XYZ file of N, CA and C in Angstrom:
258
model
N 97.608 92.847 126.925
C 96.710 92.019 126.015
C 97.354 90.430 126.492
N 98.483 90.130 126.338
C 99.596 88.767 127.204
C 98.736 88.107 127.730
N 97.933 88.966 129.190
C 96.963 88.469 130.044
C 95.713 88.354 129.898
N 95.049 88.106 128.884
C 94.266 87.763 128.167
C 94.330 86.523 127.424
N 95.628 85.934 127.491
C 95.476 84.102 126.317
C 95.642 83.100 127.939
N 94.730 82.911 127.828
C 94.813 81.795 128.446
C 95.732 80.809 128.373
N 96.056 80.465 129.870
C 96.920 79.180 130.968
C 97.174 78.287 129.747
N 96.568 77.990 129.388
C 96.281 76.875 128.790
C 96.934 77.012 127.530
N 96.593 77.878 126.447
C 97.754 78.213 125.297
C 98.495 79.269 125.087
N 99.431 79.153 126.341
C 100.834 80.286 126.315
C 101.687 79.161 126.358
N 101.916 77.862 126.047
C 102.424 77.062 126.308
C 103.055 76.726 124.723
N 101.713 76.080 123.604
C 101.627 76.035 122.435
C 101.808 77.128 122.101
N 101.534 78.853 122.499
C 101.563 79.821 120.950
C 103.628 79.418 121.607
N 104.077 79.838 122.915
C 105.229 79.950 123.102
C 106.284 78.994 121.922
N 105.856 77.643 121.547
C 106.440 76.270 121.214
C 106.580 76.732 119.284
N 105.308 77.471 119.306
C 105.302 78.800 118.046
C 106.172 79.393 117.615
N 105.849 81.057 118.772
C 106.529 80.964 118.027
C 107.951 80.916 117.807
N 108.408 80.283 118.842
C 109.950 80.203 119.210
C 110.147 79.188 117.889
N 109.135 78.121 116.978
C 109.657 77.396 115.918
C 109.231 77.982 114.481
N 108.695 79.519 115.084
C 108.301 79.848 113.200
C 109.201 79.945 112.277
N 110.798 79.764 112.395
C 111.557 79.860 111.328
C 111.296 78.587 110.727
N 111.056 77.460 111.334
C 111.521 76.540 110.954
C 109.766 76.378 110.394
N 108.964 76.715 110.186
C 107.737 76.834 110.189
C 108.153 77.372 108.427
N 108.804 78.734 108.267
C 108.738 79.070 107.226
C 109.668 78.055 106.173
N 110.540 76.919 106.505
C 110.955 76.845 106.189
C 110.447 75.625 105.417
N 109.629 75.236 106.774
C 109.083 73.403 106.384
C 107.944 74.556 104.998
N 107.016 76.094 105.333
C 106.188 75.643 103.987
C 106.767 76.074 102.654
N 107.963 76.830 102.665
C 108.653 76.987 101.386
C 109.813 75.690 100.995
N 108.991 74.331 101.694
C 109.310 72.965 101.142
C 111.099 73.243 100.530
N 111.752 74.366 101.551
C 113.050 73.644 102.250
C 113.595 74.422 101.200
N 113.043 75.422 100.643
C 113.864 76.132 98.968
C 113.567 77.926 99.289
N 114.822 77.658 100.410
C 114.945 79.135 101.122
C 114.763 79.307 103.016
N 115.050 80.189 103.183
C 115.531 79.900 104.623
C 114.512 81.148 104.916
N 113.620 81.207 106.669
C 113.295 82.814 107.573
C 113.994 83.836 107.079
N 115.343 83.361 107.311
C 116.613 84.226 107.350
C 116.255 85.653 106.091
N 116.035 84.752 105.134
C 115.694 85.468 103.442
C 114.550 86.259 103.048
N 113.818 85.208 104.149
C 112.004 86.710 104.387
C 112.086 87.379 104.626
N 113.184 87.251 105.716
C 113.259 88.618 106.613
C 114.283 90.062 106.009
N 114.530 89.668 105.700
C 115.827 89.958 104.733
C 115.228 90.492 102.782
N 114.319 90.287 103.039
C 113.435 90.373 101.812
C 112.704 91.352 102.089
N 111.518 91.210 103.588
C 111.083 92.428 103.800
C 112.177 93.776 104.482
N 112.889 93.718 104.772
C 113.448 94.729 105.181
C 113.915 95.250 104.499
N 114.457 94.792 103.525
C 114.708 95.493 102.022
C 113.373 96.207 101.326
N 112.462 96.047 101.720
C 110.607 96.151 101.167
C 110.606 97.005 102.238
N 110.878 97.615 103.136
C 110.960 98.581 103.657
C 111.408 99.682 103.699
N 112.828 99.037 103.900
C 114.015 100.198 103.508
C 113.785 100.819 101.947
N 113.246 99.817 100.886
C 113.202 100.575 99.748
C 111.754 101.991 99.895
N 110.666 101.632 100.467
C 109.867 101.774 101.113
C 110.144 103.611 101.307
N 110.912 103.318 102.357
C 111.301 104.541 103.184
C 111.927 105.747 103.159
N 112.739 105.382 102.073
C 113.708 105.841 101.587
C 113.157 106.924 100.303
N 112.542 105.646 99.263
C 111.075 106.371 97.504
C 109.945 107.218 98.561
N 109.610 106.953 98.916
C 109.005 108.681 100.097
C 109.992 109.493 100.855
N 111.251 109.557 101.830
C 111.981 110.361 101.692
C 112.598 111.500 100.881
N 112.230 110.401 98.685
C 112.983 110.828 97.866
C 111.325 112.748 97.730
N 109.977 112.434 97.687
C 109.021 112.512 97.008
C 108.236 111.636 97.344
N 108.549 109.977 96.358
C 107.074 109.103 95.600
C 107.156 108.526 96.970
N 105.959 108.760 97.171
C 104.676 108.025 98.319
C 104.676 106.909 97.832
N 105.202 106.175 99.009
C 104.779 104.093 99.070
C 104.203 103.625 100.283
N 103.869 103.158 99.822
C 102.530 102.205 101.372
C 102.585 100.807 101.473
N 103.423 100.465 102.750
C 103.446 99.703 103.486
C 102.870 99.267 104.720
N 103.469 98.630 105.399
C 102.806 97.516 106.191
C 104.410 98.035 107.400
N 103.870 98.573 108.437
C 105.008 99.467 109.984
C 104.191 99.047 110.844
N 105.710 98.693 112.085
C 104.788 98.469 113.055
C 104.705 100.194 113.889
N 104.000 100.894 113.806
C 103.239 101.916 114.678
C 102.539 102.201 115.590
N 102.479 103.131 116.312
C 102.010 104.237 117.548
C 100.208 104.326 117.247
N 99.177 103.626 117.578
C 98.219 103.094 117.312
C 97.365 103.068 118.041
N 96.366 103.622 117.523
C 94.753 103.639 119.114
C 93.841 102.027 118.277
N 93.698 101.633 117.133
C 92.835 99.720 117.006
C 92.792 98.829 117.795
N 94.133 98.965 118.671
C 93.236 97.978 120.043
C 94.550 98.296 121.634
N 93.807 98.181 122.264
C 94.928 98.667 123.527
C 95.780 99.148 123.808
N 96.835 98.020 123.062
C 98.087 97.833 123.266
C 98.607 99.319 121.913
N 99.737 99.592 122.474
C 99.710 101.485 121.983
C 100.367 101.325 120.950
N 101.500 100.362 120.385
C 101.528 99.883 119.369
C 101.128 98.599 118.023
N 100.665 98.749 116.904
C 100.691 97.666 116.370
C 100.640 97.887 114.590
N 101.049 96.958 114.603
C 101.113 96.529 112.281
C 100.105 96.994 111.850
N 99.706 98.596 110.906
C 99.027 98.656 110.012
C 99.977 99.467 108.401
N 99.222 99.164 107.901
C 99.899 100.536 106.076
C 99.460 101.614 106.658
N 100.876 102.033 106.646
C 100.947 103.841 106.475
C 101.572 103.334 105.313
N 101.064 105.334 105.040
C 101.686 105.746 103.520
C 103.829 106.870 104.382
N 104.648 106.101 103.011
C 105.714 107.101 103.266
C 106.033 108.061 102.697
N 106.267 109.644 103.156
C 106.520 110.139 102.427
C 107.703 111.285 102.689
N 107.888 112.582 102.025
C 108.685 113.322 102.509
C 108.764 113.364 103.542
N 107.669 113.978 104.748
C 108.152 114.075 106.135
C 107.787 112.552 106.767
N 108.437 111.581 106.204
C 108.259 110.430 106.895
C 107.052 109.570 106.854
N 106.283 108.936 108.074
C 104.812 108.085 108.882
C 104.108 109.389 107.675
N 102.902 109.528 106.858
C 101.774 110.305 106.855
C 100.801 110.044 106.980
């Protein structure tokens, strides 16, 4: 998939990905950091997995094996349950 990104866009895209944390801080007007955003996402994901294993089904987004695109993995909504991703 990366090979399909036009050469003239790659440098701009690389810079944007590298500066993503700075963009988060700017978007929050200095009231937080990208690290806190990632920590919140990790905590939310962890709670969903643990709740699912305890029998309380929860739906969240996860990076999983997928056939949505030609890529082998993709972020999709999944439901966590007693047996993991259902």
